[in-house]
């Protein structure tokens, strides 16, 4: 079992920045690929970014160059630095942990709201 606790969401104006954090507990953190997903009202949940235990990253085209995912395997924490935020970034952001050995096994945080509006 993995428990994920997200923080850092909030209301920000276009062009602003936020850093989301996801603290994981309950298992060996390095055994999971970590990721951030988001879901806007009326839309499906989409991958924003993910990072392997070795630090390999992948980003959705819509956030590439603006968002940066990172992880600290000592602190068991994953971060999402979001810069130059746009209104279309508004969504509930979810932290995800996917087992490296068994990808079907994954865990989700409760989500944190990010609202980009003037």
mmCIF file of N, CA and C in Angstrom, residues 16-107:
data_model
loop_
_atom_site.group_PDB
_atom_site.id
_atom_site.type_symbol
_atom_site.label_atom_id
_atom_site.label_comp_id
_atom_site.label_asym_id
_atom_site.label_seq_id
_atom_site.Cartn_x
_atom_site.Cartn_y
_atom_site.Cartn_z
ATOM 1 N N UNK A 16 1.677 33.072 -13.640
ATOM 2 C CA UNK A 16 2.225 32.777 -12.335
ATOM 3 C C UNK A 16 2.777 31.372 -12.237
ATOM 4 N N UNK A 17 3.245 31.044 -11.049
ATOM 5 C CA UNK A 17 3.873 29.749 -10.811
ATOM 6 C C UNK A 17 3.338 29.105 -9.547
ATOM 7 N N UNK A 18 3.367 27.796 -9.542
ATOM 8 C CA UNK A 18 3.038 26.997 -8.375
ATOM 9 C C UNK A 18 3.945 25.781 -8.350
ATOM 10 N N UNK A 19 4.195 25.272 -7.169
ATOM 11 C CA UNK A 19 4.906 24.016 -7.044
ATOM 12 C C UNK A 19 4.059 23.047 -6.244
ATOM 13 N N UNK A 20 3.714 21.946 -6.870
ATOM 14 C CA UNK A 20 2.962 20.900 -6.209
ATOM 15 C C UNK A 20 3.916 19.881 -5.604
ATOM 16 N N UNK A 21 3.528 19.351 -4.467
ATOM 17 C CA UNK A 21 4.309 18.323 -3.807
ATOM 18 C C UNK A 21 3.429 17.112 -3.548
ATOM 19 N N UNK A 22 4.026 15.958 -3.604
ATOM 20 C CA UNK A 22 3.333 14.711 -3.319
ATOM 21 C C UNK A 22 4.225 13.874 -2.423
ATOM 22 N N UNK A 23 3.803 13.705 -1.197
ATOM 23 C CA UNK A 23 4.550 12.915 -0.237
ATOM 24 C C UNK A 23 3.989 11.502 -0.192
ATOM 25 N N UNK A 24 4.858 10.527 -0.352
ATOM 26 C CA UNK A 24 4.457 9.127 -0.394
ATOM 27 C C UNK A 24 4.930 8.397 0.847
ATOM 28 N N UNK A 25 4.114 7.479 1.294
ATOM 29 C CA UNK A 25 4.473 6.649 2.432
ATOM 30 C C UNK A 25 3.828 5.282 2.281
ATOM 31 N N UNK A 26 4.312 4.318 3.049
ATOM 32 C CA UNK A 26 3.691 3.010 3.085
ATOM 33 C C UNK A 26 4.396 1.917 2.302
ATOM 34 N N UNK A 27 5.364 2.272 1.469
ATOM 35 C CA UNK A 27 6.088 1.289 0.687
ATOM 36 C C UNK A 27 7.446 1.854 0.318
ATOM 37 N N UNK A 28 8.184 1.100 -0.480
ATOM 38 C CA UNK A 28 9.495 1.557 -0.921
ATOM 39 C C UNK A 28 9.309 2.469 -2.121
ATOM 40 N N UNK A 29 9.599 3.722 -1.913
ATOM 41 C CA UNK A 29 9.322 4.744 -2.903
ATOM 42 C C UNK A 29 10.002 4.481 -4.235
ATOM 43 N N UNK A 30 11.220 4.014 -4.212
ATOM 44 C CA UNK A 30 11.996 3.829 -5.431
ATOM 45 C C UNK A 30 11.454 2.728 -6.331
ATOM 46 N N UNK A 31 10.520 1.953 -5.858
ATOM 47 C CA UNK A 31 9.936 0.882 -6.657
ATOM 48 C C UNK A 31 8.782 1.367 -7.531
ATOM 49 N N UNK A 32 8.507 2.657 -7.514
ATOM 50 C CA UNK A 32 7.366 3.196 -8.235
ATOM 51 C C UNK A 32 7.767 4.284 -9.206
ATOM 52 N N UNK A 33 7.115 4.270 -10.362
ATOM 53 C CA UNK A 33 7.166 5.400 -11.255
ATOM 54 C C UNK A 33 6.132 6.400 -10.774
ATOM 55 N N UNK A 34 6.546 7.622 -10.609
ATOM 56 C CA UNK A 34 5.663 8.647 -10.087
ATOM 57 C C UNK A 34 5.191 9.561 -11.209
ATOM 58 N N UNK A 35 3.979 10.048 -11.063
ATOM 59 C CA UNK A 35 3.450 10.911 -12.097
ATOM 60 C C UNK A 35 2.430 11.894 -11.578
ATOM 61 N N UNK A 36 2.182 12.884 -12.405
ATOM 62 C CA UNK A 36 1.123 13.851 -12.164
ATOM 63 C C UNK A 36 0.128 13.786 -13.310
ATOM 64 N N UNK A 37 -1.130 13.758 -12.954
ATOM 65 C CA UNK A 37 -2.220 13.779 -13.905
ATOM 66 C C UNK A 37 -3.140 14.929 -13.555
ATOM 67 N N UNK A 38 -3.944 15.328 -14.503
ATOM 68 C CA UNK A 38 -4.910 16.375 -14.220
ATOM 69 C C UNK A 38 -6.215 16.105 -14.942
ATOM 70 N N UNK A 39 -7.269 16.623 -14.356
ATOM 71 C CA UNK A 39 -8.597 16.455 -14.926
ATOM 72 C C UNK A 39 -9.366 17.759 -14.801
ATOM 73 N N UNK A 40 -9.702 18.323 -15.940
ATOM 74 C CA UNK A 40 -10.511 19.523 -15.985
ATOM 75 C C UNK A 40 -11.984 19.131 -16.050
ATOM 76 N N UNK A 41 -12.877 20.025 -15.646
ATOM 77 C CA UNK A 41 -14.311 19.710 -15.690
ATOM 78 C C UNK A 41 -14.753 19.278 -17.076
ATOM 79 N N UNK A 42 -15.447 18.158 -17.143
ATOM 80 C CA UNK A 42 -15.957 17.665 -18.406
ATOM 81 C C UNK A 42 -14.950 16.965 -19.284
ATOM 82 N N UNK A 43 -13.736 16.777 -18.804
ATOM 83 C CA UNK A 43 -12.699 16.135 -19.593
ATOM 84 C C UNK A 43 -12.132 14.925 -18.866
ATOM 85 N N UNK A 44 -11.442 14.092 -19.617
ATOM 86 C CA UNK A 44 -10.828 12.908 -19.044
ATOM 87 C C UNK A 44 -9.563 13.283 -18.281
ATOM 88 N N UNK A 45 -9.118 12.357 -17.476
ATOM 89 C CA UNK A 45 -7.884 12.558 -16.738
ATOM 90 C C UNK A 45 -6.696 12.272 -17.645
ATOM 91 N N UNK A 46 -5.820 13.234 -17.771
ATOM 92 C CA UNK A 46 -4.687 13.126 -18.681
ATOM 93 C C UNK A 46 -3.366 13.180 -17.935
ATOM 94 N N UNK A 47 -2.396 12.511 -18.499
ATOM 95 C CA UNK A 47 -1.058 12.544 -17.946
ATOM 96 C C UNK A 47 -0.431 13.907 -18.192
ATOM 97 N N UNK A 48 0.161 14.451 -17.166
ATOM 98 C CA UNK A 48 0.886 15.704 -17.267
ATOM 99 C C UNK A 48 2.378 15.438 -17.371
ATOM 100 N N UNK A 49 2.878 14.639 -16.455
ATOM 101 C CA UNK A 49 4.296 14.311 -16.423
ATOM 102 C C UNK A 49 4.502 13.080 -15.574
ATOM 103 N N UNK A 50 5.532 12.322 -15.884
ATOM 104 C CA UNK A 50 5.916 11.238 -14.999
ATOM 105 C C UNK A 50 7.427 11.108 -14.976
ATOM 106 N N UNK A 51 7.889 10.447 -13.939
ATOM 107 C CA UNK A 51 9.318 10.300 -13.729
ATOM 108 C C UNK A 51 9.603 8.922 -13.164
ATOM 109 N N UNK A 52 10.578 8.244 -13.736
ATOM 110 C CA UNK A 52 10.951 6.924 -13.266
ATOM 111 C C UNK A 52 11.846 7.037 -12.043
ATOM 112 N N UNK A 53 12.097 5.898 -11.427
ATOM 113 C CA UNK A 53 12.971 5.884 -10.260
ATOM 114 C C UNK A 53 14.376 6.350 -10.608
ATOM 115 N N UNK A 54 14.764 6.175 -11.866
ATOM 116 C CA UNK A 54 16.074 6.602 -12.303
ATOM 117 C C UNK A 54 16.142 8.039 -12.779
ATOM 118 N N UNK A 55 15.002 8.723 -12.783
ATOM 119 C CA UNK A 55 14.991 10.125 -13.143
ATOM 120 C C UNK A 55 14.611 10.436 -14.578
ATOM 121 N N UNK A 56 14.248 9.437 -15.346
ATOM 122 C CA UNK A 56 13.801 9.690 -16.715
ATOM 123 C C UNK A 56 12.412 10.311 -16.678
ATOM 124 N N UNK A 57 12.217 11.376 -17.441
ATOM 125 C CA UNK A 57 10.965 12.125 -17.399
ATOM 126 C C UNK A 57 10.249 12.107 -18.735
ATOM 127 N N UNK A 58 8.967 12.365 -18.669
ATOM 128 C CA UNK A 58 8.144 12.497 -19.850
ATOM 129 C C UNK A 58 7.066 13.523 -19.550
ATOM 130 N N UNK A 59 6.713 14.327 -20.559
ATOM 131 C CA UNK A 59 5.755 15.398 -20.373
ATOM 132 C C UNK A 59 4.716 15.409 -21.477
ATOM 133 N N UNK A 60 3.529 15.854 -21.116
ATOM 134 C CA UNK A 60 2.538 16.144 -22.129
ATOM 135 C C UNK A 60 3.004 17.341 -22.948
ATOM 136 N N UNK A 61 2.684 17.337 -24.226
ATOM 137 C CA UNK A 61 3.117 18.428 -25.092
ATOM 138 C C UNK A 61 2.631 19.787 -24.597
ATOM 139 N N UNK A 62 1.473 19.812 -23.991
ATOM 140 C CA UNK A 62 0.877 21.063 -23.562
ATOM 141 C C UNK A 62 1.629 21.741 -22.421
ATOM 142 N N UNK A 63 2.452 20.984 -21.708
ATOM 143 C CA UNK A 63 3.167 21.551 -20.566
ATOM 144 C C UNK A 63 4.671 21.547 -20.748
ATOM 145 N N UNK A 64 5.146 20.938 -21.808
ATOM 146 C CA UNK A 64 6.578 20.837 -22.038
ATOM 147 C C UNK A 64 7.208 22.230 -22.126
ATOM 148 N N UNK A 65 8.277 22.409 -21.390
ATOM 149 C CA UNK A 65 8.943 23.696 -21.356
ATOM 150 C C UNK A 65 8.450 24.611 -20.259
ATOM 151 N N UNK A 66 7.315 24.288 -19.669
ATOM 152 C CA UNK A 66 6.755 25.101 -18.600
ATOM 153 C C UNK A 66 6.756 24.374 -17.258
ATOM 154 N N UNK A 67 6.530 23.067 -17.297
ATOM 155 C CA UNK A 67 6.457 22.265 -16.080
ATOM 156 C C UNK A 67 7.706 21.405 -15.947
ATOM 157 N N UNK A 68 8.082 21.144 -14.721
ATOM 158 C CA UNK A 68 9.210 20.267 -14.437
ATOM 159 C C UNK A 68 8.846 19.320 -13.306
ATOM 160 N N UNK A 69 8.985 18.032 -13.562
ATOM 161 C CA UNK A 69 8.752 17.038 -12.530
ATOM 162 C C UNK A 69 10.089 16.579 -11.970
ATOM 163 N N UNK A 70 10.121 16.342 -10.689
ATOM 164 C CA UNK A 70 11.327 15.855 -10.047
ATOM 165 C C UNK A 70 10.938 14.975 -8.872
ATOM 166 N N UNK A 71 11.894 14.214 -8.386
ATOM 167 C CA UNK A 71 11.621 13.357 -7.237
ATOM 168 C C UNK A 71 12.819 13.310 -6.322
ATOM 169 N N UNK A 72 12.537 13.117 -5.069
ATOM 170 C CA UNK A 72 13.548 12.972 -4.048
ATOM 171 C C UNK A 72 13.287 11.634 -3.379
ATOM 172 N N UNK A 73 14.107 10.646 -3.692
ATOM 173 C CA UNK A 73 13.887 9.301 -3.182
ATOM 174 C C UNK A 73 14.242 9.157 -1.707
ATOM 175 N N UNK A 74 14.941 10.131 -1.168
ATOM 176 C CA UNK A 74 15.238 10.123 0.255
ATOM 177 C C UNK A 74 14.042 10.649 1.038
ATOM 178 N N UNK A 75 13.464 11.727 0.544
ATOM 179 C CA UNK A 75 12.298 12.321 1.187
ATOM 180 C C UNK A 75 10.991 11.656 0.768
ATOM 181 N N UNK A 76 11.061 10.744 -0.204
ATOM 182 C CA UNK A 76 9.859 10.083 -0.714
ATOM 183 C C UNK A 76 8.829 11.104 -1.201
ATOM 184 N N UNK A 77 9.298 12.051 -1.961
ATOM 185 C CA UNK A 77 8.450 13.140 -2.413
ATOM 186 C C UNK A 77 8.663 13.413 -3.891
ATOM 187 N N UNK A 78 7.571 13.707 -4.575
ATOM 188 C CA UNK A 78 7.595 14.092 -5.977
ATOM 189 C C UNK A 78 7.087 15.519 -6.087
ATOM 190 N N UNK A 79 7.688 16.270 -6.984
ATOM 191 C CA UNK A 79 7.325 17.670 -7.157
ATOM 192 C C UNK A 79 6.916 17.949 -8.593
ATOM 193 N N UNK A 80 6.085 18.939 -8.743
ATOM 194 C CA UNK A 80 5.751 19.450 -10.064
ATOM 195 C C UNK A 80 5.853 20.966 -10.015
ATOM 196 N N UNK A 81 6.904 21.482 -10.601
ATOM 197 C CA UNK A 81 7.075 22.921 -10.699
ATOM 198 C C UNK A 81 6.353 23.404 -11.937
ATOM 199 N N UNK A 82 5.409 24.305 -11.756
ATOM 200 C CA UNK A 82 4.592 24.798 -12.846
ATOM 201 C C UNK A 82 4.851 26.289 -13.020
ATOM 202 N N UNK A 83 5.381 26.643 -14.176
ATOM 203 C CA UNK A 83 5.677 28.031 -14.487
ATOM 204 C C UNK A 83 4.839 28.500 -15.668
ATOM 205 N N UNK A 84 4.712 29.807 -15.771
ATOM 206 C CA UNK A 84 3.942 30.410 -16.859
ATOM 207 C C UNK A 84 2.581 29.738 -17.010
ATOM 208 N N UNK A 85 1.869 29.671 -15.928
ATOM 209 C CA UNK A 85 0.581 28.989 -15.929
ATOM 210 C C UNK A 85 -0.431 29.709 -16.806
ATOM 211 N N UNK A 86 -1.268 28.909 -17.439
ATOM 212 C CA UNK A 86 -2.297 29.399 -18.340
ATOM 213 C C UNK A 86 -3.669 28.977 -17.832
ATOM 214 N N UNK A 87 -4.715 29.696 -18.225
ATOM 215 C CA UNK A 87 -6.064 29.302 -17.795
ATOM 216 C C UNK A 87 -6.399 27.854 -18.135
ATOM 217 N N UNK A 88 -5.886 27.351 -19.250
ATOM 218 C CA UNK A 88 -6.160 25.980 -19.637
ATOM 219 C C UNK A 88 -5.466 24.951 -18.753
ATOM 220 N N UNK A 89 -4.600 25.403 -17.863
ATOM 221 C CA UNK A 89 -3.987 24.510 -16.887
ATOM 222 C C UNK A 89 -4.906 24.240 -15.702
ATOM 223 N N UNK A 90 -5.995 24.965 -15.626
ATOM 224 C CA UNK A 90 -6.932 24.789 -14.529
ATOM 225 C C UNK A 90 -7.476 23.368 -14.519
ATOM 226 N N UNK A 91 -7.318 22.699 -13.394
ATOM 227 C CA UNK A 91 -7.747 21.311 -13.266
ATOM 228 C C UNK A 91 -7.475 20.843 -11.848
ATOM 229 N N UNK A 92 -7.990 19.678 -11.549
ATOM 230 C CA UNK A 92 -7.585 18.984 -10.341
ATOM 231 C C UNK A 92 -6.371 18.142 -10.695
ATOM 232 N N UNK A 93 -5.315 18.307 -9.955
ATOM 233 C CA UNK A 93 -4.070 17.595 -10.212
ATOM 234 C C UNK A 93 -3.928 16.435 -9.238
ATOM 235 N N UNK A 94 -3.639 15.276 -9.791
ATOM 236 C CA UNK A 94 -3.532 14.059 -9.002
ATOM 237 C C UNK A 94 -2.130 13.485 -9.068
ATOM 238 N N UNK A 95 -1.649 13.059 -7.943
ATOM 239 C CA UNK A 95 -0.385 12.346 -7.866
ATOM 240 C C UNK A 95 -0.642 10.858 -8.053
ATOM 241 N N UNK A 96 0.234 10.198 -8.769
ATOM 242 C CA UNK A 96 0.081 8.779 -9.055
ATOM 243 C C UNK A 96 1.381 8.037 -8.812
ATOM 244 N N UNK A 97 1.252 6.849 -8.252
ATOM 245 C CA UNK A 97 2.386 5.955 -8.067
ATOM 246 C C UNK A 97 2.078 4.648 -8.759
ATOM 247 N N UNK A 98 2.934 4.249 -9.685
ATOM 248 C CA UNK A 98 2.745 3.030 -10.461
ATOM 249 C C UNK A 98 3.879 2.066 -10.168
ATOM 250 N N UNK A 99 3.530 0.851 -9.832
ATOM 251 C CA UNK A 99 4.534 -0.159 -9.535
ATOM 252 C C UNK A 99 5.387 -0.443 -10.760
ATOM 253 N N UNK A 100 6.684 -0.459 -10.569
ATOM 254 C CA UNK A 100 7.593 -0.791 -11.660
ATOM 255 C C UNK A 100 7.448 -2.259 -12.047
ATOM 256 N N UNK A 101 7.309 -3.125 -11.068
ATOM 257 C CA UNK A 101 7.201 -4.553 -11.316
ATOM 258 C C UNK A 101 5.843 -4.937 -11.894
ATOM 259 N N UNK A 102 4.793 -4.333 -11.385
ATOM 260 C CA UNK A 102 3.432 -4.627 -11.820
ATOM 261 C C UNK A 102 2.725 -3.308 -12.104
ATOM 262 N N UNK A 103 2.795 -2.839 -13.337
ATOM 263 C CA UNK A 103 2.231 -1.520 -13.668
ATOM 264 C C UNK A 103 0.743 -1.376 -13.374
ATOM 265 N N UNK A 104 0.017 -2.493 -13.367
ATOM 266 C CA UNK A 104 -1.407 -2.423 -13.086
ATOM 267 C C UNK A 104 -1.686 -1.991 -11.652
ATOM 268 N N UNK A 105 -0.706 -2.138 -10.799
ATOM 269 C CA UNK A 105 -0.857 -1.709 -9.415
ATOM 270 C C UNK A 105 -0.459 -0.245 -9.317
ATOM 271 N N UNK A 106 -1.404 0.592 -8.992
ATOM 272 C CA UNK A 106 -1.118 2.005 -8.861
ATOM 273 C C UNK A 106 -1.984 2.636 -7.788
ATOM 274 N N UNK A 107 -1.531 3.775 -7.329
ATOM 275 C CA UNK A 107 -2.204 4.481 -6.252
ATOM 276 C C UNK A 107 -2.375 5.943 -6.633
#
